[in-house]
Coordinates of C-alpha atoms in Angstrom, one line a residue:
X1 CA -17.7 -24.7 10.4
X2 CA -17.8 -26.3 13.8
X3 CA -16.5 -24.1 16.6
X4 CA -13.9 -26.4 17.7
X5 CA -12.0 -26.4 14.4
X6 CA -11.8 -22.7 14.1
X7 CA -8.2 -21.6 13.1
X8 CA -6.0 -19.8 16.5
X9 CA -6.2 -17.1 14.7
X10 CA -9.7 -16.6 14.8
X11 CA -10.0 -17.1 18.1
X12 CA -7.2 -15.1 19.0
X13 CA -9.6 -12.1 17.4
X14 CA -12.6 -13.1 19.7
X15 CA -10.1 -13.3 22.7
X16 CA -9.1 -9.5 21.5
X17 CA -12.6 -8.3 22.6
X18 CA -13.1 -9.8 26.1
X19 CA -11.7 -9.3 29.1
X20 CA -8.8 -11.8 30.7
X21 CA -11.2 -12.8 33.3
X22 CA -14.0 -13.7 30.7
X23 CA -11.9 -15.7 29.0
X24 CA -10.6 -18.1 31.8
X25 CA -14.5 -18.4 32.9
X26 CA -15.8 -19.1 29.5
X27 CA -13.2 -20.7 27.7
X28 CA -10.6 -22.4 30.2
X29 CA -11.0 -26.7 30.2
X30 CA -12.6 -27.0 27.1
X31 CA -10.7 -29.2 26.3
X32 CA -6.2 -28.9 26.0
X33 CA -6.1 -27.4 23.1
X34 CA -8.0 -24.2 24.2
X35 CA -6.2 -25.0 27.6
X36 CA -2.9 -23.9 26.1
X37 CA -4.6 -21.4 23.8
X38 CA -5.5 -19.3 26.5
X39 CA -1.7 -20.2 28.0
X40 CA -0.2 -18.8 25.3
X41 CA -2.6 -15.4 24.7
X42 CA -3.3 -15.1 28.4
X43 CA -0.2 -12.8 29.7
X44 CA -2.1 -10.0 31.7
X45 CA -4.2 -11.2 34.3
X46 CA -6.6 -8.2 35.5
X47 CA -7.5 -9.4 39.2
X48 CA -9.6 -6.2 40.2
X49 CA -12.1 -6.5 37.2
X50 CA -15.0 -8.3 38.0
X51 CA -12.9 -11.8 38.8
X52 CA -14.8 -14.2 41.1
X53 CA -12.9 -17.2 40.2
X54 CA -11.4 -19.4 42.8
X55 CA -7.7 -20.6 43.6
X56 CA -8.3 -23.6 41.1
X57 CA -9.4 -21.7 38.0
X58 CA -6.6 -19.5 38.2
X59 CA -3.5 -22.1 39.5
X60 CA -3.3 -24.1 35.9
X61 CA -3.1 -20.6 34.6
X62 CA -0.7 -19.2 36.9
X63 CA 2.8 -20.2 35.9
X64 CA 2.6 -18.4 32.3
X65 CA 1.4 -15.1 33.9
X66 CA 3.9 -12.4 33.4
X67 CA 2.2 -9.2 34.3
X68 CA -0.6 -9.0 37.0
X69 CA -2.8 -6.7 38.9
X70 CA -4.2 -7.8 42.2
X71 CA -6.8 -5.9 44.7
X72 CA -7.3 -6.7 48.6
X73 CA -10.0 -9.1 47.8
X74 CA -8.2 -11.6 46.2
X75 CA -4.6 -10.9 47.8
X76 CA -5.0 -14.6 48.9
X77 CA -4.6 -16.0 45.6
X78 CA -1.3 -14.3 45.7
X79 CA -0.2 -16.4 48.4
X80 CA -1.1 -19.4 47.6
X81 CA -0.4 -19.1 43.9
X82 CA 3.4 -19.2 42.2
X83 CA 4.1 -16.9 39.5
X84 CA 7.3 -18.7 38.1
X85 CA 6.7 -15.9 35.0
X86 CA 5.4 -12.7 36.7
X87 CA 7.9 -9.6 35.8
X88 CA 5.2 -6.9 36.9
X89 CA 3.1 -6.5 39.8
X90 CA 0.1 -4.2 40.4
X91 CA -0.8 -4.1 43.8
X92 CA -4.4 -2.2 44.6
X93 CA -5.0 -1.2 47.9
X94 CA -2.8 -3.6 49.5
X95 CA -0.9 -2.4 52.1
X96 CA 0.7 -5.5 53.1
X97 CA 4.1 -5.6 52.1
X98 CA 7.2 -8.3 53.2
X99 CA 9.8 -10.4 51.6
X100 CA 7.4 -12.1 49.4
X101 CA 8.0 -9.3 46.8
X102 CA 11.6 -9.6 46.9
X103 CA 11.5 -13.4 46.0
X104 CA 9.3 -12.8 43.0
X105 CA 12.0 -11.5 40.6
X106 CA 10.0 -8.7 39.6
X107 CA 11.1 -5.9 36.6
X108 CA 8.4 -3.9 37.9
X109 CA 5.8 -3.1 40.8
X110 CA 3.0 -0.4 41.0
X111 CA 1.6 0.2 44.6
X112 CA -2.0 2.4 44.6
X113 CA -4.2 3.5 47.6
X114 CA -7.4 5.0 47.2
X115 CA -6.7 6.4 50.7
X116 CA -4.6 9.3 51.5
X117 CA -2.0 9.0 54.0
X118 CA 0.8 11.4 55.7
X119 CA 2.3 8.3 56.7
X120 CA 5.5 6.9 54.7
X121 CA 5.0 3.6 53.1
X122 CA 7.1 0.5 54.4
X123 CA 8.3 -1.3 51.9
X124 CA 11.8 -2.5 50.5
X125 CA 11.8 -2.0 46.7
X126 CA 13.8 -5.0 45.3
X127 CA 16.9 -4.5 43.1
X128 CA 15.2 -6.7 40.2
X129 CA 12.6 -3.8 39.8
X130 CA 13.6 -1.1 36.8
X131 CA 10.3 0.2 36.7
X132 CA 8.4 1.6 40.2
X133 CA 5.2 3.6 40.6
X134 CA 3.0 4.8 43.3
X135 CA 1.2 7.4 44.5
X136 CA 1.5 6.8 48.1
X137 CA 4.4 8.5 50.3
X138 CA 7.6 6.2 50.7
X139 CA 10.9 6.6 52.1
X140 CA 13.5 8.1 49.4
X141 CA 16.0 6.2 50.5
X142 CA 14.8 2.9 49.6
X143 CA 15.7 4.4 45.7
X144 CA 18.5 2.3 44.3
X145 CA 20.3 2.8 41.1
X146 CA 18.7 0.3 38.8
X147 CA 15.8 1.7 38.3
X148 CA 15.0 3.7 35.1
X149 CA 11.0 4.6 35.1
X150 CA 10.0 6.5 38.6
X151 CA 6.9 7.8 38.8
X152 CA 6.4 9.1 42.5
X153 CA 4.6 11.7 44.9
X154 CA 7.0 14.2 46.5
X155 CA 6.8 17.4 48.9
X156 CA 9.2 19.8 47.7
X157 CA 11.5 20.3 45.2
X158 CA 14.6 19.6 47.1
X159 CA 12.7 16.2 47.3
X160 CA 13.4 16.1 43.3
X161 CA 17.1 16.6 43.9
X162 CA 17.7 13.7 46.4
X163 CA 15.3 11.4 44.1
X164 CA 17.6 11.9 41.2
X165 CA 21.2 11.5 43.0
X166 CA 20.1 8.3 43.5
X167 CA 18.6 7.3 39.8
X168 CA 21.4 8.0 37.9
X169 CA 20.1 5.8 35.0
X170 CA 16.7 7.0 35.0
X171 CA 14.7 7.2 31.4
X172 CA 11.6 8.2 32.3
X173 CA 10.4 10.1 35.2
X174 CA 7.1 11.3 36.7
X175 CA 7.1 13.6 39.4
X176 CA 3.7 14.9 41.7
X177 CA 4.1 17.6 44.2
X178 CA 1.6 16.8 46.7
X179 CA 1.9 19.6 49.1
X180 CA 0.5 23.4 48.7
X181 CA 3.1 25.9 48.1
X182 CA 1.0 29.1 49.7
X183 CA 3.7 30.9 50.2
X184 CA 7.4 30.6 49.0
X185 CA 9.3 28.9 51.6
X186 CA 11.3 26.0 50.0
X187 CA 15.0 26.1 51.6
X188 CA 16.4 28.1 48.5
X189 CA 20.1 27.4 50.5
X190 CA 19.7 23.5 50.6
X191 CA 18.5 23.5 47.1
X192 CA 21.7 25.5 45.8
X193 CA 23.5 23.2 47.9
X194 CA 22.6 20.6 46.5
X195 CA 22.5 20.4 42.7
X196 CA 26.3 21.8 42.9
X197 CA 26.2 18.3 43.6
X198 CA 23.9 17.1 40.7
X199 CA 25.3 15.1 38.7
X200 CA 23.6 15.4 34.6
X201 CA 20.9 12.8 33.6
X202 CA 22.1 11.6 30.1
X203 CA 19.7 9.1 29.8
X204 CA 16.2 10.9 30.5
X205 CA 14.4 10.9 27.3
X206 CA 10.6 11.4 29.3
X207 CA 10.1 14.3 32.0
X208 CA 6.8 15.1 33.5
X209 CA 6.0 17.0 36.5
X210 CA 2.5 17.7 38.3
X211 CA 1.3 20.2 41.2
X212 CA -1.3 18.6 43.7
X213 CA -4.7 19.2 42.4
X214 CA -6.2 20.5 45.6
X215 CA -10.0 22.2 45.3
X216 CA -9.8 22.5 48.7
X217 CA -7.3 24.7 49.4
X218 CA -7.1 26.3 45.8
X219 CA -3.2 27.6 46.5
X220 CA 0.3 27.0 44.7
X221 CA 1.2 30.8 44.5
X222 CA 4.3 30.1 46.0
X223 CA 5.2 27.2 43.8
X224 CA 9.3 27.9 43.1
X225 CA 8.9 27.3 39.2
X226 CA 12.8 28.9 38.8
X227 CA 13.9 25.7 40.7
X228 CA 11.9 23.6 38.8
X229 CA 13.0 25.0 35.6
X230 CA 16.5 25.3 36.6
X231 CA 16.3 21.5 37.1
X232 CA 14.8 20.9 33.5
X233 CA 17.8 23.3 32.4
X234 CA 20.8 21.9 33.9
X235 CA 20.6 18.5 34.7
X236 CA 18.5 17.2 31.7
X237 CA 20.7 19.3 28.9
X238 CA 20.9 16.4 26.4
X239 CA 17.7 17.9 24.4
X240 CA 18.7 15.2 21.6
X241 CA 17.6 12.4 24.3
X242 CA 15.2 14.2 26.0
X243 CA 11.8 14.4 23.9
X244 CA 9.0 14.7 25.8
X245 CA 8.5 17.1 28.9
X246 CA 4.5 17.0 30.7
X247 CA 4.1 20.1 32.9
X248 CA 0.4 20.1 34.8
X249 CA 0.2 23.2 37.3
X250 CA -2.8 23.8 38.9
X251 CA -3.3 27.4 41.1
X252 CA -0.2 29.2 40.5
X253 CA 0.4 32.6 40.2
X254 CA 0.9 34.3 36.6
X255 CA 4.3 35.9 36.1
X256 CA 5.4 36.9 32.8
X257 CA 9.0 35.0 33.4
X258 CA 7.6 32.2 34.1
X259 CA 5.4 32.5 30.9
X260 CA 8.7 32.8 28.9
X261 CA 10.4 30.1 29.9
X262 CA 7.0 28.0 28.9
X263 CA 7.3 29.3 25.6
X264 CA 10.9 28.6 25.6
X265 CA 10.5 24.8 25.9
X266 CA 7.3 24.3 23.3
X267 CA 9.9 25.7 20.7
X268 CA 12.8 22.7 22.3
X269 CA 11.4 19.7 22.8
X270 CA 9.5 17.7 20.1
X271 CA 6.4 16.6 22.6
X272 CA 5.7 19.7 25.4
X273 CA 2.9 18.7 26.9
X274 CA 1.4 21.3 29.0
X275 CA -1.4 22.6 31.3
X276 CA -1.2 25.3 33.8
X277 CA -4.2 26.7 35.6
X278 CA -3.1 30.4 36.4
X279 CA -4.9 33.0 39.3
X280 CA -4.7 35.8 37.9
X281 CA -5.5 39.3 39.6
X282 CA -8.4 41.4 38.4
X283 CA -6.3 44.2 37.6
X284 CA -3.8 42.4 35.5
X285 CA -6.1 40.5 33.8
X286 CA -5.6 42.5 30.2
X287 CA -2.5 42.5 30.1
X288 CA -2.1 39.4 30.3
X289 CA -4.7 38.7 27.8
X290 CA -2.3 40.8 25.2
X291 CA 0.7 38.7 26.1
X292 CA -1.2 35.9 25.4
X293 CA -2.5 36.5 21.9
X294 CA 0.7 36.1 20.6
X295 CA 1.4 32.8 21.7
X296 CA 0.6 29.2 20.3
X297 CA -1.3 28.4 23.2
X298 CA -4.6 27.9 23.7
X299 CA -6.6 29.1 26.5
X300 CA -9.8 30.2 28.1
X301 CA -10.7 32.5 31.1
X302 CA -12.4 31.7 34.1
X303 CA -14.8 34.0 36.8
X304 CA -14.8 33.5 40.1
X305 CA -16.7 34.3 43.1
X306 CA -13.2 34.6 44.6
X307 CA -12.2 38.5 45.5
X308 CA -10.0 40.0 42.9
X309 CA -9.1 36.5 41.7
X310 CA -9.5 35.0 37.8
X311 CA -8.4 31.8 36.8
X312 CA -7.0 30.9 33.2
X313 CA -6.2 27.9 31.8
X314 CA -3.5 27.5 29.4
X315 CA -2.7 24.3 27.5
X316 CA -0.7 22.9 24.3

């Protein structure tokens, strides 16, 4: 059979095991017909993965794109290009933000540094955009209320509060501490304070929560987990909407309580996904092994050169 009368199907299987940029390079201007093949399979445009291409093998291309991920390299092609289509935007190391953004109509943007930076991101997220993610530091009050997937990098667990008066309609939401907590000094007053104010999220159905992975300084002892689980308790109560809850806590310190209330919400929700990486004190170290064979978690035990100190690592 002779190439060019292969069925779309066919092809549409070959397309399946090559990347977006292969395609254009190998397959764009045969001829019209695989010109508007490749229109019509070609939706993701992967920027950052090995594309050399230039403005013109991309422009005949670029006004069926709806979902795109662009590095620094080829940030050009972003500004010379329209993207009538586009409804998500990945942008990779770009730190060059204005009201180009805003004019692209987008459902949702992802911003990603390799770099880490104290420094708050300037950047106006458009009211278009449902769905943002980042990991870099941005002003909370650029939130607005349309949005309903967050998945952000926060200090503090006050942080939480002000993110969520301001998401009402949030589905799904992602949250990373990026500070240490070495010792316990989160403004217990501002945090009553404010979820008196708190107003229930009805519509979260995905809850996931992270602790800075820091080998560095090896220290969330003071991490205030009652806050944190007062949150889960309180203002997500709808249990029938809420399904899945991800808890990833790395260096904290073992307290049976805590433990409990772990337990307590792999027995409520139909996906708990968790990890917790525990220090544990030499002393204490069998009894906590006892509590700990009677519970459906996994886990192993970890010596350290560290004085007094064991980790263990608890998963579901």
């Amino acid at each position: 059979m002779l190439f060019m009368k292969l069925p779309n199907e066919i092809i549409y299987h070959i397309f399946d095991f090559l990347k977006s940029s292969d395609i254009l390079q190998s397959f764009s201007h045969l001829n019209h017909r695989y010109d508007n093949l490749i229109q019509s399979y070609i939706k993701y445009l992967d920027l950052t993965n090995g594309w050399n291409g230039n403005q013109q093998d991309l422009q005949w291309l670029s006004k069926t794109i709806q979902k795109l991920k662009i590095n620094r390299f080829n940030f050009y092609l972003l500004d010379n290009d329209q993207f009538p289509q586009l409804q998500s935007l990945y942008l990779d190391n770009i730190f060059v933000y204005g009201d180009w953004i805003s004019k692209m109509n987008l459902k949702s943007l992802t911003l990603w540094s390799n770099r880490i930076s104290s420094n708050s991101t300037k950047i106006t997220i458009p009211e278009t955009v449902v769905r943002f993610s980042t990991n870099l530091q941005i002003d909370l009050n650029l939130l607005h209320t349309n949005l309903i997937d967050l998945n952000i990098k926060i200090t503090s667990v006050i942080d939480l509060i002000r993110i969520v008066q301001k998401i009402p309609l949030v589905q799904r939401l992602s949250i990373t501490l990026y500070q240490d907590y070495r010792m316990e000094d989160d403004d217990i007053h501002d945090h009553e304070t404010m979820v008196d104010k708190l107003e229930p999220l009805n519509k979260l159905n995905s809850f996931s929560l992270s602790t800075n992975y820091n080998t560095w300084s090896k220290n969330n002892i003071g991490l205030p987990f009652n806050q944190i689980a007062f949150f889960i308790d309180n203002y997500c109560p709808n249990k029938n909407i809420l399904k899945t809850v991800n808890l990833q806590l790395y260096f904290i310190k073992f307290k049976e309580e805590l433990w409990s209330t772990i337990e307590r919400y792999k027995n409520t929700y139909d996906h708990f996904n968790f990890y917790g990486m525990f220090i544990i004190e030499t002393e204490t170290i069998e009894k906590v092994q006892k509590l700990l064979k009677n519970t459906n978690f996994a886990y192993h035990i970890e010596r350290t050169q560290i004085y007094n100190t064991i980790y263990t690592h608890m998963y579901s």
